[in-house]
Short mmCIF file of C-alpha atoms in Angstrom, two decimals:
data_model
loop_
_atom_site.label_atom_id
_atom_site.label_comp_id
_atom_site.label_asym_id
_atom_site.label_seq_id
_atom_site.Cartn_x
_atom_site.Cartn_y
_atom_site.Cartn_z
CA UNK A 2 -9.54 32.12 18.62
CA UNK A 3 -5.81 30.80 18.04
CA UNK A 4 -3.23 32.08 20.31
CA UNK A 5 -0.12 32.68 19.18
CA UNK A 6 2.97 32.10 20.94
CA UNK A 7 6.61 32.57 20.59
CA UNK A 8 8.61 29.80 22.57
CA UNK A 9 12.49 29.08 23.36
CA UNK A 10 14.58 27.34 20.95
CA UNK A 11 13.84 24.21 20.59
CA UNK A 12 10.36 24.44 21.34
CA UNK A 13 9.20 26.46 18.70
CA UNK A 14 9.38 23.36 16.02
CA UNK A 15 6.64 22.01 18.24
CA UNK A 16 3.12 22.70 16.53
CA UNK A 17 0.94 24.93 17.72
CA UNK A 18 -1.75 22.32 18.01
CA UNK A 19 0.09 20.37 20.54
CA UNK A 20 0.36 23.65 23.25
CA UNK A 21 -1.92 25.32 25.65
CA UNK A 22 -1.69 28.42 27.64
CA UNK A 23 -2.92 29.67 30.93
CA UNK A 24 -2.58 32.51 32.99
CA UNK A 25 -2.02 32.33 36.66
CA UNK A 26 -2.60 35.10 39.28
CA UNK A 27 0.41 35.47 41.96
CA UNK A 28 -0.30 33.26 44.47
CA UNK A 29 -2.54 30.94 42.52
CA UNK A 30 -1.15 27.11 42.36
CA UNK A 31 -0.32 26.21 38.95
CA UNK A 32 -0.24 21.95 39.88
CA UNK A 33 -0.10 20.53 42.87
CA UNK A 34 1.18 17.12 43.94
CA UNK A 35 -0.21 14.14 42.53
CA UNK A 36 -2.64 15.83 40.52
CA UNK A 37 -2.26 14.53 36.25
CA UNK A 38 0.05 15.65 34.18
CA UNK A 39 -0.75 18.58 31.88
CA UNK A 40 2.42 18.40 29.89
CA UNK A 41 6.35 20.22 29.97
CA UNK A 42 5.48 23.56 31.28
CA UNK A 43 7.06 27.01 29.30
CA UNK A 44 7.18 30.18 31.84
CA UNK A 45 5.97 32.71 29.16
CA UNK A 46 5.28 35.55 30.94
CA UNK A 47 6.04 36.12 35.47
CA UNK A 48 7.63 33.31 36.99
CA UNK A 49 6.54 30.67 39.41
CA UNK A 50 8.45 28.03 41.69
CA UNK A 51 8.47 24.12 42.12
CA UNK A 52 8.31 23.22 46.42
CA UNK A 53 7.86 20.26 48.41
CA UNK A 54 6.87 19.99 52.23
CA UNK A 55 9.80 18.88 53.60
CA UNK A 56 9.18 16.33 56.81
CA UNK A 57 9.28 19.02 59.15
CA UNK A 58 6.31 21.12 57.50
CA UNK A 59 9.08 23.28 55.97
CA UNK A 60 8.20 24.29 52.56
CA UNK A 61 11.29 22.90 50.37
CA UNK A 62 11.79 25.27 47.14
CA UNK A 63 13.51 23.09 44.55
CA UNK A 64 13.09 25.30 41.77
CA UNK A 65 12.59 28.76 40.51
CA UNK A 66 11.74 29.55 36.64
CA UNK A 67 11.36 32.84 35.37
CA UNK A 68 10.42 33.71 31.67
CA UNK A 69 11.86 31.37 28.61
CA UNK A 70 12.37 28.32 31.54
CA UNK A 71 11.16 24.99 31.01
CA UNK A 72 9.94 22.88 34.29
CA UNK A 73 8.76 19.14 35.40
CA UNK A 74 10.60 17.54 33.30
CA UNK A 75 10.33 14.72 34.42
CA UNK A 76 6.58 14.78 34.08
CA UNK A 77 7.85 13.52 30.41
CA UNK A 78 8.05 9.97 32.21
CA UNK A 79 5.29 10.72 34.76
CA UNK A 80 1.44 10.28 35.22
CA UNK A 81 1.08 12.59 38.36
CA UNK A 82 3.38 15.96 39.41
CA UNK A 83 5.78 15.02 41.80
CA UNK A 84 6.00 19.00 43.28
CA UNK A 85 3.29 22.24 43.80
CA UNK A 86 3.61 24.75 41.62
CA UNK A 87 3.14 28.57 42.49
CA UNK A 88 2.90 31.46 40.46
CA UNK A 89 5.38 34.03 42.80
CA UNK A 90 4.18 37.00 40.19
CA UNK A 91 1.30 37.35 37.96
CA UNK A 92 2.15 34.48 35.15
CA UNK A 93 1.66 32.89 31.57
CA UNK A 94 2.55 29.80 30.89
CA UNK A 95 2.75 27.37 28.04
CA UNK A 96 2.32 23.51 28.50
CA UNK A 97 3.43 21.47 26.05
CA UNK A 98 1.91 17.97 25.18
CA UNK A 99 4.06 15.52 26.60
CA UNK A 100 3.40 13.10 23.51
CA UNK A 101 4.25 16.08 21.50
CA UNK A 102 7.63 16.15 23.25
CA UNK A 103 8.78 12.73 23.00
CA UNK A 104 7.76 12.40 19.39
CA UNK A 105 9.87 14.62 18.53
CA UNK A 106 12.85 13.80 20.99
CA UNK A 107 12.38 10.66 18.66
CA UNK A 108 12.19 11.45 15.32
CA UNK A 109 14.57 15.12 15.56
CA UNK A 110 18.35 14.84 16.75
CA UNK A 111 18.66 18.30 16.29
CA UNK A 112 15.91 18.90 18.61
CA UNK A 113 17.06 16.30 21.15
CA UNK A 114 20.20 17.62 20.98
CA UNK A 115 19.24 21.37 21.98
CA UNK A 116 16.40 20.32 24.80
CA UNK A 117 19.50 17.87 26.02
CA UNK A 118 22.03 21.09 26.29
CA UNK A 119 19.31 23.03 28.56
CA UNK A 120 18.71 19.98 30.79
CA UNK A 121 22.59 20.37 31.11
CA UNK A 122 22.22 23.71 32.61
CA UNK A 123 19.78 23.05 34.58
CA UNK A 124 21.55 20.00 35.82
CA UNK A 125 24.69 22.47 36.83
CA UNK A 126 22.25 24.96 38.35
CA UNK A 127 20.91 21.86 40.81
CA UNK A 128 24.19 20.99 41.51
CA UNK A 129 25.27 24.39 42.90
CA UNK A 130 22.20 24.70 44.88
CA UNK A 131 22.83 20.91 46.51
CA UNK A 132 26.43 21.96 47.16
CA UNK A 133 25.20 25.20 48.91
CA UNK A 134 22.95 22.88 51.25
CA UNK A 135 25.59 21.00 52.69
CA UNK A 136 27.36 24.04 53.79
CA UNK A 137 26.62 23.33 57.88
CA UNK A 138 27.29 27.29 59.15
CA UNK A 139 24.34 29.64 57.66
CA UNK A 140 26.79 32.61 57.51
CA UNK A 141 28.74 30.28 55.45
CA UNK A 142 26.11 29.13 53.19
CA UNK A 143 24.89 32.80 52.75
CA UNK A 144 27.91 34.19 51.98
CA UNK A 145 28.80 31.27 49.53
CA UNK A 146 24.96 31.62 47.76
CA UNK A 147 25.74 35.78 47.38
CA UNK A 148 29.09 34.53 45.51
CA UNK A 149 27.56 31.34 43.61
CA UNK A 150 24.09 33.07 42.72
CA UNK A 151 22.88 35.98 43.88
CA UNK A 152 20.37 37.11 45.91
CA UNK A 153 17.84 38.46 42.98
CA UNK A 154 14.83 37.63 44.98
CA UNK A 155 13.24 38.36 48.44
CA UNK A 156 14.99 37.48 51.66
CA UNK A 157 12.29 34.95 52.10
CA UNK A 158 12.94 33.45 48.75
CA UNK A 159 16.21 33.70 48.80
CA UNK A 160 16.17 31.54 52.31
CA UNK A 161 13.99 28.99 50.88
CA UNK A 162 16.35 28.55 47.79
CA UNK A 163 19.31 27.82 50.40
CA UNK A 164 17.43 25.67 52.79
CA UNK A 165 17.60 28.09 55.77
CA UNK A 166 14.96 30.09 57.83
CA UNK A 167 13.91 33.29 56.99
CA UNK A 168 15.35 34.40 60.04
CA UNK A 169 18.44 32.78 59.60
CA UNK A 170 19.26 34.33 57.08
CA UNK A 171 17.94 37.53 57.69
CA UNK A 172 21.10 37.34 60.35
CA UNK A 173 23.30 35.67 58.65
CA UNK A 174 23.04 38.76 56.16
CA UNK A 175 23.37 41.30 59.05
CA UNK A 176 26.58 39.81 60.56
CA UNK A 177 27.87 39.32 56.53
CA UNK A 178 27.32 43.16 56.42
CA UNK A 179 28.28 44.01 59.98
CA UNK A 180 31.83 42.09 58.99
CA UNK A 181 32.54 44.13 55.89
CA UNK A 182 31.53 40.94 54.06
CA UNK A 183 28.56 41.84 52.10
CA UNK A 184 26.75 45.40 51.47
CA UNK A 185 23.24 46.19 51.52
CA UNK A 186 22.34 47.86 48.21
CA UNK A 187 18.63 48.35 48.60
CA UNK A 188 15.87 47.29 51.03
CA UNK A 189 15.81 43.72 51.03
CA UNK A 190 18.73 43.04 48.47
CA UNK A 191 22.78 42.50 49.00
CA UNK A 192 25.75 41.45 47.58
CA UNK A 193 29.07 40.63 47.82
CA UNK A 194 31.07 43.53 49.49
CA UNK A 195 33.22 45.12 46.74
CA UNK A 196 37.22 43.87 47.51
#
């Protein structure tokens, strides 16, 4: 049976031949660390993130992708996965042959072009989330993430994206609130007080 599947622009002028799909339950790890290379990953359907153990047994989130994202790049110049990979929600994704990929990043400017402009975004998106780290005070780093990002996942999550505790957060969000700061809009989500 063939399966058909629509992917971003510019990864639809891949052939079909070249791609293979997988569904993952939530939970379930996609790759883990040092385990071979399957190829550029596609989030088709759920979304799943990238983490490290940090040295202190602290799981490290480094990245988050959610349908239409790409992630390991750099498996493109890799033999093993440098990160585990989670699915957070009940997932699809694509993997694309890494041959396949730089082929194509050889012979097609246009295509080079257009993967180069999304590693752009993701590079700002890394930036922001390094900058966010360095903020010392974790009211301050809260506060700055609700203004920079968003908090459009769990407290947990949202914690791990920042680099604090759970519980850190959890307070930093309660004094944000308590100081007319931020608002709670539903259980387990807030924002930016209204000015």
């Amino acid at each position: 049976m063939i399966e058909i599947t629509m992917l971003p622009q510019p990864f639809d002028a891949i052939a079909p031949a070249s791609r293979f799909s997988r569904a993952y339950a939530k939970g379930e790890a996609v790759f883990l660390t040092g385990q071979d290379v399957a190829g550029l990953g596609i989030v088709i359907e759920g979304a799943v993130e990238l983490a490290f153990t940090g040295a202190g047994g602290e799981r490290v989130v480094i990245h988050r992708a959610s349908v239409g994202d790409t992630l390991v790049e750099p498996c493109l110049f890799a033999s093993t996965y440098q990160c585990d990979c989670t699915a957070i929600a009940a997932s699809r994704i694509t993997f694309i042959r890494k041959q396949a990929v730089v082929d194509l990043l050889a012979a097609n400017p246009d295509f080079a072009l257009s993967y180069i402009k999304t590693l752009a975004g993701q590079v700002d998106q890394l930036r922001a989330r390094l900058e966010l780290r360095n903020i010392k005070g974790a009211k301050d780093r809260v506060m700055a993430a609700l203004l920079l990002t968003g908090q459009t996942t769990t407290v947990s999550t949202f914690a791990s994206e920042i680099g604090l505790t759970h519980e850190a957060t959890f307070r930093a969000l309660s004094a944000l609130v308590k100081d007319g700061k931020a608002a709670r809009v539903a259980r387990g989500r807030y924002v930016p007080a209204s000015r």
